[in-house]
Each structure stands twice: as C-alpha cells, then as structure tokens.
Coordinates of C-alpha atoms in Angstrom, one line a residue:
M18 CA -65.7 13.3 -226.9
I19 CA -66.7 16.8 -226.4
T20 CA -67.1 19.9 -228.5
A21 CA -69.3 22.7 -227.4
P22 CA -69.3 25.8 -229.9
T23 CA -67.0 28.0 -227.8
R24 CA -63.6 29.6 -228.6
R25 CA -62.4 27.9 -225.5
R26 CA -62.9 24.3 -226.8
Q27 CA -59.3 22.9 -226.1
A28 CA -59.8 23.2 -222.5
L29 CA -62.9 21.2 -223.0
V30 CA -61.2 18.5 -224.8
L31 CA -61.9 15.1 -222.9
A32 CA -59.8 12.0 -223.5
L33 CA -62.8 9.7 -224.7
A34 CA -60.7 9.2 -228.0
V35 CA -58.3 7.2 -225.5
L36 CA -61.1 5.2 -224.1
G37 CA -62.7 4.3 -227.0
T38 CA -66.3 5.0 -226.4
A39 CA -67.9 6.4 -229.3
S40 CA -69.1 4.3 -232.3
L41 CA -69.0 2.6 -235.5
A42 CA -70.5 4.0 -238.6
A43 CA -73.6 1.5 -239.1
C44 CA -77.1 1.6 -239.4
T45 CA -78.1 -1.9 -237.8
A46 CA -78.9 -3.2 -234.1
G47 CA -76.1 -4.6 -232.5
P48 CA -75.7 -8.3 -232.0
G49 CA -78.4 -9.8 -229.7
S50 CA -80.9 -6.6 -230.0
D51 CA -84.3 -7.3 -231.5
G52 CA -84.2 -3.5 -232.6
S53 CA -86.4 -2.4 -230.0
R54 CA -85.5 -0.6 -226.6
P55 CA -85.6 -2.4 -223.7
R56 CA -88.5 -1.2 -221.1
S57 CA -87.4 -0.7 -217.4
S58 CA -89.7 -1.2 -214.8
A59 CA -88.3 2.1 -213.0
A60 CA -89.4 4.2 -215.9
P61 CA -93.2 4.6 -216.1
A62 CA -94.6 6.6 -219.0
D63 CA -95.1 9.9 -217.1
P64 CA -92.5 9.8 -214.0
A65 CA -93.8 13.6 -213.5
A66 CA -97.2 11.8 -212.3
R67 CA -95.7 9.6 -209.7
P68 CA -96.7 10.9 -206.1
D69 CA -93.2 9.8 -205.1
L70 CA -91.5 11.9 -207.5
A71 CA -93.6 15.0 -206.7
R72 CA -91.0 16.7 -204.4
F73 CA -88.4 16.6 -207.3
Y74 CA -90.8 17.7 -210.0
N75 CA -92.3 20.7 -207.9
Q76 CA -89.1 22.1 -206.7
K77 CA -88.1 25.7 -207.5
L78 CA -84.7 26.6 -208.5
T79 CA -83.1 29.2 -206.2
W80 CA -81.0 31.4 -208.6
R81 CA -78.1 33.4 -207.0
P82 CA -75.2 35.4 -208.8
C83 CA -72.2 33.6 -209.8
G84 CA -69.8 35.8 -211.6
A85 CA -71.5 37.2 -214.5
Y86 CA -74.3 34.4 -214.5
R87 CA -76.8 33.0 -212.3
C88 CA -76.5 29.7 -210.3
A89 CA -78.8 27.1 -208.6
A90 CA -78.9 23.6 -207.3
L91 CA -81.2 21.0 -208.5
T92 CA -82.1 18.0 -206.3
V93 CA -82.7 14.6 -208.0
P94 CA -83.1 11.1 -206.4
M95 CA -80.2 8.9 -206.5
D96 CA -82.5 5.8 -207.4
Y97 CA -85.5 6.6 -209.4
S98 CA -87.2 3.3 -208.5
R99 CA -86.7 4.4 -204.7
P100 CA -86.7 8.2 -204.7
A101 CA -88.1 8.4 -201.0
D102 CA -85.4 6.4 -199.7
G103 CA -83.4 9.7 -198.7
R104 CA -80.5 9.4 -201.3
T105 CA -80.2 12.1 -203.6
F106 CA -77.9 13.8 -206.0
V107 CA -77.6 17.8 -206.0
L108 CA -76.7 19.0 -209.5
P109 CA -75.4 22.5 -209.7
V110 CA -77.0 24.5 -212.6
A111 CA -75.9 27.5 -214.5
K112 CA -77.5 30.0 -216.8
A113 CA -76.9 33.0 -218.9
V114 CA -79.9 35.3 -218.9
T115 CA -81.5 36.2 -222.5
A116 CA -79.8 39.2 -223.6
A117 CA -83.3 40.4 -224.8
P118 CA -86.1 39.4 -222.0
G119 CA -89.1 40.9 -224.1
K120 CA -88.0 38.1 -226.9
R121 CA -87.5 35.2 -224.4
V122 CA -89.0 31.9 -225.7
G123 CA -87.6 30.1 -223.0
S124 CA -84.9 27.9 -221.8
L125 CA -82.1 26.2 -223.9
V126 CA -80.4 23.4 -222.2
L127 CA -76.7 22.5 -223.4
N128 CA -75.0 19.0 -222.5
P129 CA -71.1 19.4 -223.7
G130 CA -70.6 15.7 -223.7
G131 CA -67.7 13.5 -222.3
P132 CA -69.5 11.8 -220.6
G133 CA -67.9 13.7 -217.6
E134 CA -67.8 17.4 -218.7
R135 CA -69.2 19.9 -216.5
G136 CA -71.8 21.9 -218.0
V137 CA -71.4 24.7 -215.3
R138 CA -68.1 25.1 -216.4
L139 CA -69.4 25.5 -220.1
I140 CA -71.4 28.4 -218.9
K141 CA -68.9 30.1 -216.9
D142 CA -66.4 29.5 -220.0
G143 CA -68.7 31.9 -222.0
V144 CA -70.5 29.5 -224.3
A145 CA -73.6 31.6 -224.7
D146 CA -71.2 34.6 -226.1
D147 CA -70.4 32.3 -229.1
L148 CA -74.0 31.5 -230.0
G149 CA -76.1 33.2 -232.7
R150 CA -77.7 36.7 -231.6
G151 CA -81.1 35.1 -232.4
V152 CA -80.6 32.1 -230.0
R153 CA -79.3 34.7 -227.2
E154 CA -82.2 36.9 -227.5
R155 CA -84.7 34.1 -227.3
F156 CA -83.3 32.1 -224.8
D157 CA -81.8 31.5 -221.2
V158 CA -78.7 29.4 -222.2
V159 CA -78.7 26.7 -219.2
S160 CA -76.3 23.8 -218.4
F161 CA -75.6 21.6 -215.5
D162 CA -73.1 19.3 -214.1
P163 CA -74.8 15.6 -214.5
R164 CA -74.8 13.3 -211.7
G165 CA -71.7 12.3 -210.4
V166 CA -69.9 14.5 -212.6
G167 CA -67.8 18.0 -211.4
E168 CA -69.5 19.6 -208.6
S169 CA -72.3 17.1 -208.1
E170 CA -72.7 16.1 -204.7
P171 CA -71.9 13.2 -204.4
A172 CA -69.4 13.1 -207.4
L173 CA -67.6 10.1 -208.6
T174 CA -63.9 9.6 -208.0
C175 CA -61.7 6.5 -208.4
L176 CA -59.0 7.9 -206.1
T177 CA -58.9 5.7 -202.8
G178 CA -56.3 7.7 -200.8
E179 CA -54.1 4.8 -200.7
P180 CA -50.7 4.4 -202.8
T181 CA -51.6 2.4 -206.5
E182 CA -49.3 -0.6 -206.8
H183 CA -48.1 -0.9 -210.5
A184 CA -47.1 -4.5 -211.9
E185 CA -43.7 -4.6 -213.1
P186 CA -43.4 -4.9 -216.8
T187 CA -42.5 -8.3 -217.9
D188 CA -40.3 -7.3 -221.0
G189 CA -37.8 -6.3 -218.9
E190 CA -37.9 -2.7 -220.3
P191 CA -39.1 -0.4 -217.4
G192 CA -42.0 1.6 -218.4
S193 CA -43.0 0.2 -221.8
T194 CA -46.5 -0.3 -222.6
P195 CA -47.6 -2.6 -225.3
L196 CA -50.0 -1.3 -228.0
H197 CA -50.7 -5.0 -228.8
P198 CA -50.5 -7.2 -226.0
R199 CA -49.7 -10.5 -227.7
T200 CA -47.8 -12.7 -225.0
D201 CA -49.5 -14.3 -221.9
A202 CA -47.3 -12.0 -219.7
E203 CA -48.2 -8.8 -221.7
R204 CA -52.0 -9.6 -221.6
A205 CA -51.6 -10.6 -217.7
D206 CA -50.2 -7.1 -217.2
V207 CA -53.0 -5.1 -219.0
L208 CA -55.6 -7.3 -217.2
A209 CA -54.0 -6.5 -213.9
A210 CA -54.0 -2.7 -214.4
A211 CA -57.6 -2.7 -215.8
R212 CA -58.8 -4.5 -212.9
T213 CA -56.8 -2.6 -210.3
T214 CA -58.4 0.8 -211.9
A215 CA -62.2 -0.9 -211.7
A216 CA -61.2 -2.0 -207.8
D217 CA -60.3 1.6 -207.0
C218 CA -63.4 2.7 -208.5
R219 CA -65.6 0.7 -206.8
K220 CA -63.6 1.2 -203.4
A221 CA -63.9 5.0 -203.8
S222 CA -67.5 5.2 -205.4
G223 CA -69.0 1.9 -205.5
A224 CA -72.5 3.3 -204.0
L225 CA -72.8 5.9 -206.7
L226 CA -71.8 3.3 -209.8
P227 CA -75.2 1.9 -210.2
H228 CA -76.8 5.2 -210.4
V229 CA -74.9 7.3 -213.1
G230 CA -76.1 5.6 -216.2
T231 CA -77.2 7.9 -218.9
D232 CA -81.1 6.8 -218.5
D233 CA -81.0 7.8 -215.1
A234 CA -79.3 11.3 -216.5
A235 CA -81.9 12.0 -218.6
R236 CA -84.7 11.6 -216.1
D237 CA -82.7 14.5 -214.1
L238 CA -83.0 16.3 -217.5
D239 CA -86.3 16.3 -217.3
V240 CA -86.6 17.3 -213.7
L241 CA -84.5 20.4 -214.7
R242 CA -87.0 20.8 -217.4
A243 CA -89.8 21.1 -214.9
A244 CA -87.8 23.2 -212.6
L245 CA -87.0 25.7 -215.3
G246 CA -90.6 26.0 -215.8
E247 CA -90.8 24.6 -219.4
R248 CA -93.6 22.6 -220.7
R249 CA -91.1 21.0 -223.3
L250 CA -87.5 21.0 -223.7
T251 CA -85.1 22.9 -226.1
Y252 CA -81.7 21.2 -226.1
V253 CA -78.4 20.7 -227.8
G254 CA -76.0 18.1 -227.0
W255 CA -72.7 17.3 -228.5
S256 CA -70.9 14.1 -228.7
Y257 CA -71.7 12.1 -225.6
G258 CA -74.6 14.7 -225.1
T259 CA -76.4 12.9 -228.3
S260 CA -76.7 9.9 -226.1
L261 CA -78.3 12.1 -223.2
G262 CA -80.7 13.6 -225.7
T263 CA -81.4 10.2 -227.5
S264 CA -82.3 8.9 -224.2
Y265 CA -84.5 11.8 -223.0
A266 CA -86.5 11.4 -226.5
E267 CA -87.2 8.0 -225.9
Q268 CA -88.3 8.5 -222.2
F269 CA -90.1 11.7 -222.7
P270 CA -90.7 12.1 -226.6
R271 CA -93.8 14.4 -226.2
R272 CA -91.9 16.9 -224.0
V273 CA -89.4 17.5 -226.8
R274 CA -89.6 21.2 -228.5
A275 CA -86.7 20.9 -230.3
M276 CA -83.4 18.8 -230.0
V277 CA -80.0 19.1 -231.7
L278 CA -77.6 16.0 -231.7
D279 CA -74.3 16.9 -232.8
G280 CA -71.7 14.2 -233.5
A281 CA -74.1 11.6 -233.0
V282 CA -73.7 8.4 -231.2
D283 CA -75.7 5.1 -232.4
P284 CA -77.3 3.4 -229.7
S285 CA -77.8 0.3 -231.9
L286 CA -73.8 -0.5 -231.6
D287 CA -72.2 -3.1 -229.1
W288 CA -68.9 -2.2 -227.4
R289 CA -66.8 -3.8 -230.1
Q290 CA -68.2 -2.0 -232.9
R291 CA -68.1 1.2 -231.1
T292 CA -64.5 1.0 -230.5
L293 CA -63.7 -0.1 -233.9
G294 CA -65.6 2.7 -235.6
Q295 CA -64.1 5.3 -233.2
S296 CA -60.4 3.7 -233.6
T297 CA -60.8 3.8 -237.3
G298 CA -61.8 7.3 -237.4
F299 CA -58.7 8.4 -235.5
R300 CA -56.5 6.7 -237.8
E301 CA -58.3 8.1 -240.9
A302 CA -57.8 11.8 -239.2
V303 CA -54.3 11.3 -238.6
E304 CA -53.4 10.2 -242.0
E305 CA -55.6 13.4 -243.0
Y306 CA -53.5 15.4 -240.9
A307 CA -50.4 14.0 -242.6
Q308 CA -51.9 14.6 -246.0
S309 CA -53.1 18.0 -245.5
C310 CA -51.3 19.5 -242.8
A311 CA -49.0 21.8 -245.2
A312 CA -52.5 23.3 -246.6
T313 CA -53.9 23.8 -243.0
I314 CA -50.9 25.3 -241.0
G315 CA -48.4 25.9 -243.7
D316 CA -44.7 26.0 -242.7
A317 CA -45.5 24.9 -239.1
C318 CA -46.0 21.3 -240.0
P319 CA -43.2 19.0 -238.7
G320 CA -42.3 17.7 -242.4
A321 CA -42.3 18.9 -245.8
T322 CA -44.3 16.3 -247.1
P323 CA -47.0 13.7 -246.1
E324 CA -44.3 11.1 -246.2
E325 CA -42.0 12.7 -243.9
I326 CA -44.7 13.5 -241.5
R327 CA -45.8 9.8 -241.5
A328 CA -42.1 8.8 -241.1
L329 CA -42.0 11.1 -238.0
I330 CA -44.9 9.6 -236.5
D331 CA -43.9 5.9 -237.1
R332 CA -40.5 6.7 -235.9
L333 CA -41.8 8.0 -232.5
L334 CA -44.3 5.3 -232.3
E335 CA -41.5 2.7 -232.4
R336 CA -39.3 4.8 -230.0
T337 CA -41.6 5.0 -227.5
Q338 CA -42.4 1.4 -227.4
R339 CA -39.1 0.9 -226.6
E340 CA -38.9 3.4 -223.8
P341 CA -40.9 6.5 -222.8
L342 CA -39.7 9.9 -223.9
P343 CA -38.6 12.2 -221.0
V344 CA -41.1 14.7 -219.7
D345 CA -40.6 17.4 -217.5
G346 CA -41.6 16.9 -213.8
S347 CA -42.3 13.3 -214.7
T348 CA -40.7 10.5 -213.4
Y349 CA -42.5 8.1 -215.9
G350 CA -42.2 9.9 -219.3
L351 CA -44.6 9.7 -222.1
D352 CA -44.8 6.3 -223.6
A353 CA -46.6 4.8 -226.6
A354 CA -50.0 4.9 -225.3
G355 CA -49.4 8.3 -224.3
L356 CA -48.2 9.3 -227.8
V357 CA -51.4 7.7 -229.4
S358 CA -53.6 9.7 -227.2
A359 CA -52.0 12.9 -228.0
L360 CA -52.3 12.2 -231.6
S361 CA -56.2 11.2 -231.0
L362 CA -56.9 14.2 -229.1
S363 CA -55.3 16.5 -231.6
M364 CA -57.8 15.6 -234.2
Y365 CA -60.8 16.8 -232.7
T366 CA -60.3 20.4 -234.0
P367 CA -57.7 20.6 -236.7
E368 CA -57.8 24.2 -237.0
D369 CA -57.1 24.9 -233.6
Q370 CA -54.9 21.9 -232.5
W371 CA -52.7 20.9 -235.7
A372 CA -50.1 23.9 -235.0
D373 CA -49.6 22.8 -231.3
L374 CA -49.5 18.9 -232.5
S375 CA -46.9 19.9 -234.9
D376 CA -44.7 21.8 -232.6
A377 CA -44.9 18.9 -229.8
L378 CA -43.8 16.2 -232.5
R379 CA -40.9 18.2 -233.5
A380 CA -39.9 18.4 -229.8
A381 CA -40.5 14.9 -229.4
D382 CA -38.3 13.8 -232.4
D383 CA -35.8 15.9 -230.5
G384 CA -36.1 13.7 -227.4
D385 CA -38.5 16.0 -225.4
G386 CA -41.9 14.6 -224.8
T387 CA -43.2 17.2 -222.5
K388 CA -45.4 19.1 -225.1
L389 CA -46.9 15.9 -226.4
A390 CA -47.6 15.0 -222.9
A391 CA -49.6 17.9 -222.4
L392 CA -51.7 17.2 -225.4
A393 CA -52.5 13.6 -224.2
A394 CA -53.9 15.2 -221.0
G395 CA -56.2 16.9 -223.1
G396 CA -54.5 20.3 -223.7
E397 CA -54.1 21.2 -219.8
G398 CA -50.5 22.4 -220.5
S399 CA -51.9 25.4 -222.6
P400 CA -53.8 27.9 -220.5
D401 CA -56.6 29.8 -221.8
P402 CA -56.2 33.3 -221.5
E403 CA -59.9 33.9 -221.7
A404 CA -61.0 31.7 -218.7
E405 CA -61.9 32.8 -215.4
T406 CA -59.6 34.4 -213.1
E407 CA -58.6 32.4 -210.0
A408 CA -60.3 35.1 -207.8
E409 CA -63.6 34.4 -209.9
T410 CA -63.2 30.7 -209.5
E411 CA -62.8 30.7 -206.0
A412 CA -65.7 33.3 -205.6
D413 CA -67.7 30.9 -207.6
A414 CA -66.7 27.9 -205.5
E415 CA -67.4 29.4 -202.4
A416 CA -71.0 30.5 -203.1
E417 CA -71.6 27.1 -204.6
A418 CA -70.4 25.5 -201.2
E419 CA -72.6 27.8 -199.2
A420 CA -75.7 26.9 -201.5
E421 CA -74.9 23.1 -201.3
A422 CA -74.1 23.2 -197.5
E423 CA -77.9 24.2 -197.2
T424 CA -78.9 21.0 -198.8
D425 CA -79.2 17.5 -196.9
T426 CA -78.0 15.1 -199.7
G427 CA -78.5 12.0 -198.1
S428 CA -75.7 10.6 -199.9
A429 CA -73.5 7.3 -199.5
E430 CA -70.0 7.5 -198.2
E431 CA -67.8 10.4 -199.6
A432 CA -64.4 10.2 -201.1
D433 CA -61.7 12.8 -201.7
V434 CA -63.2 13.9 -205.1
P435 CA -60.8 16.0 -207.2
E436 CA -61.5 19.1 -208.9
D437 CA -61.9 17.3 -212.2
N438 CA -63.1 14.0 -212.2
R439 CA -63.6 13.3 -215.8
D440 CA -61.8 10.4 -215.9
A441 CA -63.8 8.6 -213.3
A442 CA -67.0 9.9 -214.6
L443 CA -66.0 8.4 -218.3
I444 CA -65.1 5.2 -217.1
A445 CA -68.1 4.9 -214.8
I446 CA -70.8 6.1 -217.2
N447 CA -69.2 4.2 -220.3
C448 CA -69.1 1.1 -218.4
L449 CA -72.4 1.1 -217.2
D450 CA -74.1 2.2 -220.3
V451 CA -72.7 0.0 -222.7
P452 CA -72.5 -4.1 -221.9
H453 CA -69.0 -5.7 -221.9
P454 CA -68.1 -9.1 -221.9
R455 CA -66.8 -10.8 -218.8
D456 CA -64.3 -13.2 -220.5
A457 CA -60.8 -11.8 -221.2
Q458 CA -60.8 -13.9 -224.7
A459 CA -63.3 -11.7 -226.3
Y460 CA -60.9 -8.7 -226.0
W461 CA -57.9 -10.6 -227.3
N462 CA -60.3 -12.0 -230.1
A463 CA -61.0 -8.2 -231.0
L464 CA -57.2 -7.2 -231.2
A465 CA -56.1 -8.6 -234.6
P466 CA -59.5 -7.3 -236.4
A467 CA -58.9 -4.0 -234.5
E468 CA -55.3 -3.9 -235.6
K469 CA -55.9 -4.6 -239.3
A470 CA -58.6 -2.0 -239.5
A471 CA -57.1 0.8 -237.5
G472 CA -53.6 -0.1 -236.6
V473 CA -52.3 1.1 -232.8
Y474 CA -55.4 3.3 -232.6
G475 CA -57.7 -0.2 -232.8
T476 CA -55.4 -2.2 -230.3
T477 CA -55.3 0.7 -227.9
G478 CA -58.9 1.3 -228.2
V479 CA -59.5 -2.5 -227.4
T480 CA -57.3 -2.5 -224.5
N481 CA -58.6 0.6 -223.0
E482 CA -62.2 -1.0 -223.0
L483 CA -60.8 -3.9 -220.4
V484 CA -61.6 -1.8 -217.5
C485 CA -65.3 -2.5 -217.9
R486 CA -64.8 -6.1 -217.8
D487 CA -65.0 -5.7 -214.0
W488 CA -67.7 -3.0 -213.7
P489 CA -71.3 -3.3 -212.3
A490 CA -73.5 -4.2 -215.3
G491 CA -76.3 -1.8 -216.4
P492 CA -79.8 -2.6 -217.7
G493 CA -78.8 -1.2 -221.0
R494 CA -78.6 -3.2 -224.4
P495 CA -78.0 -2.1 -228.2
H496 CA -81.1 -1.0 -229.3
R497 CA -82.6 1.1 -232.4
V498 CA -84.3 4.7 -231.1
N499 CA -87.9 4.0 -229.8
A500 CA -89.4 7.5 -229.7
P501 CA -92.7 7.5 -230.9
G502 CA -94.5 10.9 -231.0
V503 CA -91.2 12.7 -230.8
P504 CA -91.0 15.9 -233.3
P505 CA -88.5 16.3 -235.8
V506 CA -85.0 15.9 -234.2
L507 CA -82.1 17.4 -235.9
V508 CA -79.0 15.5 -236.5
V509 CA -75.7 17.1 -237.4
G510 CA -72.9 14.9 -238.7
T511 CA -69.6 16.1 -239.8
A512 CA -68.0 13.9 -242.7
G513 CA -64.5 13.6 -241.4
D514 CA -65.5 13.2 -237.4
P515 CA -63.0 11.0 -235.9
A516 CA -64.7 10.4 -232.5
T517 CA -68.2 9.8 -233.6
P518 CA -68.0 8.8 -237.2
Y519 CA -70.1 10.3 -239.9
G520 CA -72.2 7.2 -240.5
E521 CA -73.4 7.1 -236.8
A522 CA -75.0 10.8 -237.8
V523 CA -77.0 9.0 -241.0
S524 CA -78.1 6.2 -238.9
L525 CA -79.2 8.1 -235.8
A526 CA -81.1 10.2 -238.2
R527 CA -82.9 7.4 -239.8
Q528 CA -83.8 5.9 -236.4
F529 CA -85.6 8.8 -235.3
P530 CA -89.2 9.4 -236.7
D531 CA -88.9 12.3 -239.0
G532 CA -85.4 12.7 -238.2
M533 CA -83.2 15.3 -240.1
L534 CA -79.7 15.0 -241.2
L535 CA -77.5 18.1 -241.6
S536 CA -74.1 17.1 -243.1
F537 CA -70.7 19.4 -242.6
D538 CA -68.1 18.4 -245.1
S539 CA -65.2 19.2 -242.8
T540 CA -62.8 17.2 -240.6
G541 CA -62.8 17.5 -237.0
H542 CA -65.3 16.5 -234.5
T543 CA -68.9 17.9 -234.6
G544 CA -70.1 20.8 -236.4
Y545 CA -72.2 23.4 -234.6
G546 CA -70.1 26.1 -233.5
R547 CA -67.5 25.5 -235.9
S548 CA -69.1 26.4 -239.1
A549 CA -71.4 29.9 -240.0
C550 CA -73.6 27.4 -242.2
V551 CA -74.2 24.8 -239.5
D552 CA -74.9 27.5 -237.2
R553 CA -77.3 29.4 -239.4
K554 CA -79.2 26.0 -239.8
V555 CA -79.2 25.0 -236.4
E556 CA -80.3 28.2 -234.9
E557 CA -83.0 28.4 -237.5
Y558 CA -84.3 25.3 -236.3
L559 CA -83.9 26.0 -232.8
I560 CA -85.7 29.3 -232.9
A561 CA -88.5 29.0 -235.3
L562 CA -88.6 25.0 -235.8
T563 CA -87.6 25.6 -239.5
R564 CA -86.9 22.0 -241.0
V565 CA -83.9 21.2 -242.6
R566 CA -84.3 19.5 -246.0
P567 CA -82.9 16.1 -247.0
G568 CA -79.6 16.1 -248.3
T569 CA -78.4 19.7 -246.8
T570 CA -74.8 19.8 -246.5
C571 CA -72.7 22.8 -245.2
P572 CA -69.2 23.2 -246.7
A573 CA -65.8 23.1 -244.9

C-alpha cells in the first residue's frame, strides 16, 4: 500500500490491497489491548548508549556514485537483543544531495510503504525531483531498503527452488477459486494453499522471519539517523511507512525533529478490524469508480452510465468464478481473485489508473484477461518511459554488489532471492507485526460480516490473511500510541482513501501528543505528492516546523 509523491507511482503500487493489511477507521484500542504499548526487554530507553550497539551507531557511511545519486551500505544487527552474535543485515541506502548546499538543514528520510517497497529504488526513480524546491534546497533526500527487503543482505524470499504442488480444485472446475469458501472442501483448499505458502517461506527464509518486524526496522532507522550525522530525524512515511514512523516515534520520541505520516495505519486495530476496514474502503472506491468514471476520464469509461459499469463488473465476477479468462503467456489465466486484485489496485490513483482499468475491463468483457492480469500484478505490464535504462540499472547493481562484497554479513542460510521480493516481504512483515488467530474457525466466522460490509472485497481480504495463521508470532499487540515527549507529528488523511481509510488518520492524529491532522478531500491513496495544497502544508512543516491548524482541509 504505497504511494510516494512521484510521477512513477504506478510502478510502485504494491498488492497490499490484495493481502488486506491496512486497517479500519476506528479510534479505540483493539480487543485485548489496555491502550498502552507493550514494553520489550530488548528495547532500552536509549539503545545508542548500549556498549554492544556502539559499533553500529558509530559507523560512518561510505558514499559512492550510483547514477545521478549517491549510495552507501548500513550495517545493523539482525537481533537487537544479541547484537554481538555476528549476524547482521546490510541495508542499501541512497540519497539525492541537496540542490543548494548553502541552505542545507539536514537529511530527509523517506519510506515509500509496502511493507516491501524499496527505498533505494524510490530515490533512483527520481522522487526528489517531485518534491518542492524548498525541500530540495534544504535537505538531502534519503531512503533505504528495510531489513529483508529488496537488496538488503540477506533478503526475504518464499521461493524454495522446488516445484510447488497445487491442490486440485474440489468443485470440478479447473482453476476456479471461490471468493467466499463455504463448503468444507473449499475451505480445506484455501487452508492448504495458505499453509503451503507459509511453509515455503519458513523453508526459504526461516532464520530471518523473527527479525523483520517493524519495531526492529524502526531501530535500524535510528542507526541510519546516527550514521547520517543527524541529531534528530526528519521523516516522511507513506502508508505502511506510517507504521514505521509511529514505531520510531514510540521508541525514540525525543529524536524526532519532524514527522509526516501520510495514509495512516492505526496501531490500535486487530487483524479483523484492519481487514474489514480496508476491504470496505475498496468496495466503496470501486463504487466511486462506477459513479464518477465519466467525470474523471470521459468517453474512455467502459460504460455510458454507472449502472452499465456496475453490470460489467458483476458480469466479469460471475464469469471468472466459473472459469478464468485467457491471459497471454499464462496457462492459468485470470480468475475472480485476480479480478478483485486488479480492481482494488486500480483505486490507488484514480487520475492515473482509471483509464487503464477501463481499457482492461472492456478487453475482459471481450474475453481477454491479459490487461487485467497486468493490473493485478501491480501495473507491471505498463513500462515507465522515465524509469532507469537497462545500462544504468546494471551499473548500479554492479556497484552495489562490489560494495556489499566488502562487508561480512554473518547471515544465516541464503536462498535464491528474486529481484523483486515485495510479496515475501509483505507477508513476512504483516504476519509478524499483527497477531493472527491459530484457529481457522476465527477466519470462517469473519467471512459473513466481511461479505455483508464489503462483498467480495471483504471475503477475499479474510482468506488472504490465512497465511498468517501458520506464521511465527511476533511480540506486538494492538495498542494506542505511547510516545511521550514527541514533538507535533503531522498526519495526512485522504477522505476517499481505500487502502488506509480516513478514520485511521483521524484516530492516529488524536493518539499522538499534540498530533496534527491535514485532510485531503479526494479519492485515492495518500495525499502528499497529489495535491499542491497538501504539498505546501507538508513542506512548510518540514522546512520551518510550521503547524497545521485544526480542521485544515485541502480540496481535491
């Protein structure tokens, strides 16, 4: 669930919508929470003062050219409770140097979301060029690949190198995937598929899985702050990046200079609330697409009226539940779950995505699911002409490989990690961060309420969470923010945000001491980078710590 402020947004869209890891609009702590943050014995008040962490906090980044930017490698302990055991993560870092060194204030650290998005790729895709002139003059713009993500060493993977055995569908229709498993046989199938995925991840990345949670990533962020030479952190996080920022503010409240959290995830919600809230958001966003398509993209809509568009979507849902649509180069095709994914992911930036969605829906109605399959894969079928050239990518990869070869990572067993490991990272981090029930009945009990509230978006959201049932449990619990002493934090909420519902931004701003809420009266996911008004307010805060007045709303 990412949207960084860049013209390359579509290339960054992540299938978090499919896995249902964002959350419900609510202001109360989740069940079982006493409203306070659990304390960890591995997280003392000032980790920088621990002798066994000194070598990490005292490291100096060695910057080297990587295309138009500068790159380095940051070493952090794999296990902060045992930092001297030799196991580490080496995290790639990239920065765009300030455009006016004489005006430089410091470093601005960005996280593009996910979980699973690559911060280094964000920098190389030119995010700094899309920030306001004032920010570019005053800050080096920095990002990094979090532990286990992207070119982190080691990195997560769920690929075992062995053929995956898929259970045969029990309803007699090859390739059919029920959006709402009702029979014992259907439920056994989805449980088996989830169990297989979890087992593959454990086999390929088992030693890493307990160490990729957001609280540990936030500790890495503090090590990065120190390595950058910053006394306090200036930070912008989108979507999942708000979870990372919140965790940092809780662990290091007095080390925050300025923090923008855009597309808020409310930490007080449990897995079911999160899934139901996001699923409802996507159902409402797809309805808004049907209602507002003509006003947004005109004659490119796949129907002349909202009723025609709704009928087309319903027709395709019914058709794909019977049999997948053909997809070029695929023996399986596009099933109903893939259609729901394509619809959901196309709601992140309506101004950029609705035309492509409309074109794909028309093609699917004619029997070709290829374009919808590309959308379901995160828009990977639409190359970005502004992306790096192949030569630049290879040069950067060689430079990074040389730098990392000089560092002893002390890692556990290594697997064949794909270039893009977002899916594995998303599953691993979500399952570790958010407690999930072990009893399958809890998921079955959630299906009917999810269907009532969000239709097929709700039921697929619930079944996608089943992979976490067989996952190592992390220490986190739903809780309200506990960050005494943190300076004013700016939370940005978009009224029609499907992935991180607006109510979560309201709730998160209230949970922070002296938290500020900036509302964006628009559809789509997140606001910074999509609105001149939002950009101005955010950047005035980042540069001069200018407060945003209560009730401030930016128009669409």
